[in-house]
mmCIF file with all atom_site columns, C-alpha atoms in Angstrom:
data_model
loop_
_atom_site.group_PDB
_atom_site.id
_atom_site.type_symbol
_atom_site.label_atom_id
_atom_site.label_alt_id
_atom_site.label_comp_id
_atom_site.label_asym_id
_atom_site.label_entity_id
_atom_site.label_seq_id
_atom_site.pdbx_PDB_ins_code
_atom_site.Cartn_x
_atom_site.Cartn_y
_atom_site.Cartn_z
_atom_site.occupancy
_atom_site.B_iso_or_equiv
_atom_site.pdbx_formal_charge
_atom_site.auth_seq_id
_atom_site.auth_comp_id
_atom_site.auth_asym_id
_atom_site.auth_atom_id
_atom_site.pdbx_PDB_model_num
ATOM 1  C CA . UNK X 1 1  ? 0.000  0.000   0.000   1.00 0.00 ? 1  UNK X CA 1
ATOM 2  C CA . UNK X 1 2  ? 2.369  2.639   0.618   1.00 0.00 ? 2  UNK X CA 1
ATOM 3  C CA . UNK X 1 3  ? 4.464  2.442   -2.537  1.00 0.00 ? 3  UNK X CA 1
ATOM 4  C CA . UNK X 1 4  ? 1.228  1.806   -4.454  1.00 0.00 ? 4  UNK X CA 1
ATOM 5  C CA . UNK X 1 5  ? 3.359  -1.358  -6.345  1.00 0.00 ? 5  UNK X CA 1
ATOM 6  C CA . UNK X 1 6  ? 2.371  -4.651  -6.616  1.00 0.00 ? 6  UNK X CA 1
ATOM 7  C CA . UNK X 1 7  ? 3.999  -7.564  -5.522  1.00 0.00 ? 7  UNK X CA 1
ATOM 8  C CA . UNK X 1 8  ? 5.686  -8.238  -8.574  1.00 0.00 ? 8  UNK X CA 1
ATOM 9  C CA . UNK X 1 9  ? 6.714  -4.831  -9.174  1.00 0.00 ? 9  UNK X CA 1
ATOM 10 C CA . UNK X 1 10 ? 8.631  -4.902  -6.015  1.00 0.00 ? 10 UNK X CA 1
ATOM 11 C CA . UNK X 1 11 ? 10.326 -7.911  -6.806  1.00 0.00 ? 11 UNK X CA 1
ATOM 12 C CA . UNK X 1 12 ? 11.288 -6.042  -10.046 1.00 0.00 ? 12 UNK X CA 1
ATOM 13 C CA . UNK X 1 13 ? 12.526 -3.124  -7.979  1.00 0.00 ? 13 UNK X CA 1
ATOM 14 C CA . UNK X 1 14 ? 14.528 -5.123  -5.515  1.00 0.00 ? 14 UNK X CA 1
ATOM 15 C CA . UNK X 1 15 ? 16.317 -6.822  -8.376  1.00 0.00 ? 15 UNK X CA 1
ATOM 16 C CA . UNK X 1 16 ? 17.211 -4.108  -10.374 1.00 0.00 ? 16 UNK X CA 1
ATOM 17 C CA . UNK X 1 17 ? 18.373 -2.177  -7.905  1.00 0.00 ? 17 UNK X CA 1
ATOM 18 C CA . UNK X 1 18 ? 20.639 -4.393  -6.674  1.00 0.00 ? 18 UNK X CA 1
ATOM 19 C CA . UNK X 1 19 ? 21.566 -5.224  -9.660  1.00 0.00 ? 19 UNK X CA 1
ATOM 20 C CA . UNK X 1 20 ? 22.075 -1.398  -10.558 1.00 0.00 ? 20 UNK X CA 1
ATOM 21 C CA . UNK X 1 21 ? 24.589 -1.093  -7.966  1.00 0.00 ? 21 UNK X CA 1
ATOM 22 C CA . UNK X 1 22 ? 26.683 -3.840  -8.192  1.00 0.00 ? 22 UNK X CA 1
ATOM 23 C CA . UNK X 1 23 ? 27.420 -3.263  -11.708 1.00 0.00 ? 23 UNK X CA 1
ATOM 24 C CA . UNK X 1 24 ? 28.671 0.936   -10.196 1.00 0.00 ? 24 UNK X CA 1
ATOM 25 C CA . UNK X 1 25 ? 30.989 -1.366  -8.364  1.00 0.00 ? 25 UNK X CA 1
ATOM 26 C CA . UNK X 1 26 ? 29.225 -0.493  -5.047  1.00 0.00 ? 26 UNK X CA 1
ATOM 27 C CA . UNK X 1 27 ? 28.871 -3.031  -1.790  1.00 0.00 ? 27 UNK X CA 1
ATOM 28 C CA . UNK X 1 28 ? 25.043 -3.568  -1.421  1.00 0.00 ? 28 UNK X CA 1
ATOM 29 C CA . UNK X 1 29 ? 23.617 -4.969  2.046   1.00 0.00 ? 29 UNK X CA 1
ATOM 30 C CA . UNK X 1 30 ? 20.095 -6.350  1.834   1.00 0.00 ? 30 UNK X CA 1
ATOM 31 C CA . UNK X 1 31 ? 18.762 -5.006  5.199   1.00 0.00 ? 31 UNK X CA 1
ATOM 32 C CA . UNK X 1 32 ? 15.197 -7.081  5.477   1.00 0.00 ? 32 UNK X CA 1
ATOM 33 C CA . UNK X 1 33 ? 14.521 -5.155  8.384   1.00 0.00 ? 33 UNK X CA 1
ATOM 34 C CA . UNK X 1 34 ? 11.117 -5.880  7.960   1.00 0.00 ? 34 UNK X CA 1
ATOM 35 C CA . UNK X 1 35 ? 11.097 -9.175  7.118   1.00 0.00 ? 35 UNK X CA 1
ATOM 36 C CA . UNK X 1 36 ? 9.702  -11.240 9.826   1.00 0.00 ? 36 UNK X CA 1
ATOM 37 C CA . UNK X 1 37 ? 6.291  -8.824  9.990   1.00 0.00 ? 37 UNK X CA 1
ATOM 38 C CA . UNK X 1 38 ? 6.301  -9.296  5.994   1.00 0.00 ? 38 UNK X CA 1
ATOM 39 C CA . UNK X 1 39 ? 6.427  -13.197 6.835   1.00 0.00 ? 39 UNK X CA 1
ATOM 40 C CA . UNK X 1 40 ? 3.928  -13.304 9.274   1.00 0.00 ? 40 UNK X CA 1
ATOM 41 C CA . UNK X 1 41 ? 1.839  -11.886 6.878   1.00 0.00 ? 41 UNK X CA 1
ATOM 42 C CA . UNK X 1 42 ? 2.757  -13.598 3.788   1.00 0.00 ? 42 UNK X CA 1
ATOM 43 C CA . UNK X 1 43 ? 5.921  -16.485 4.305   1.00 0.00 ? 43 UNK X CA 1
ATOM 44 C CA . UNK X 1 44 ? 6.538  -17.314 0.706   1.00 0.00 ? 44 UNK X CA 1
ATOM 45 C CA . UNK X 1 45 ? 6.761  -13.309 -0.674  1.00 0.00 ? 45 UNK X CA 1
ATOM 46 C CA . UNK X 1 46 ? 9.093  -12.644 2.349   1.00 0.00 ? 46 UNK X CA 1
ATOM 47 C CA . UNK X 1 47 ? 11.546 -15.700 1.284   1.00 0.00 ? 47 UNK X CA 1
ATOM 48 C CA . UNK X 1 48 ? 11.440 -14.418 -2.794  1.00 0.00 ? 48 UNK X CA 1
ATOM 49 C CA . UNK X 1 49 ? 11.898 -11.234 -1.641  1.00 0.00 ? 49 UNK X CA 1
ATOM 50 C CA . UNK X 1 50 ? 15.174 -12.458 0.133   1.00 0.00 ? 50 UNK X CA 1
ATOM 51 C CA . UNK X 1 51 ? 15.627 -14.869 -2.971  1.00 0.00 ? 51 UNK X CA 1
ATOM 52 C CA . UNK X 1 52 ? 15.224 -12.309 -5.653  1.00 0.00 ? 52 UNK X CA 1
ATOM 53 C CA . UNK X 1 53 ? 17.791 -9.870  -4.077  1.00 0.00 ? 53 UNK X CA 1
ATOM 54 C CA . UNK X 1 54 ? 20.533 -12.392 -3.452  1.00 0.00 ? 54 UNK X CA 1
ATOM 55 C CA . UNK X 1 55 ? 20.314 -13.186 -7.321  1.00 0.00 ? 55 UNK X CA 1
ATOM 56 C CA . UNK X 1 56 ? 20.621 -9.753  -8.162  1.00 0.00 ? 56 UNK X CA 1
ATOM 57 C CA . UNK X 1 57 ? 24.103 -9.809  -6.381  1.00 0.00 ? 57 UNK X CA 1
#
């Protein structure tokens, strides 16, 4: 709701930015800081989400 995205979408964003900074040769950290509410709510999203940005680097 508050990026007005869908689910998808986000994946999208979470990949290519990632992805986008690795290739400027910059050191990316994944924070998740929200990840355990975003599981309670929805366990398989949470874990792509974590999936998707590993992949991108």
């Amino acid at each position: 709701d508050i990026i007005k995205t869908t689910l998808e979408e986000n994946l999208n964003m979470i990949h290519d930015t990632i992805l986008f900074l690795k290739e400027q040769g910059k050191e990316v950290i994944f924070d998740a800081e929200h990840f355990f509410d975003g599981y309670r709510a929805n366990p398989g999203y949470a874990v792509k989400c974590l999936e998707v940005a590993a992949k991108a680097g």
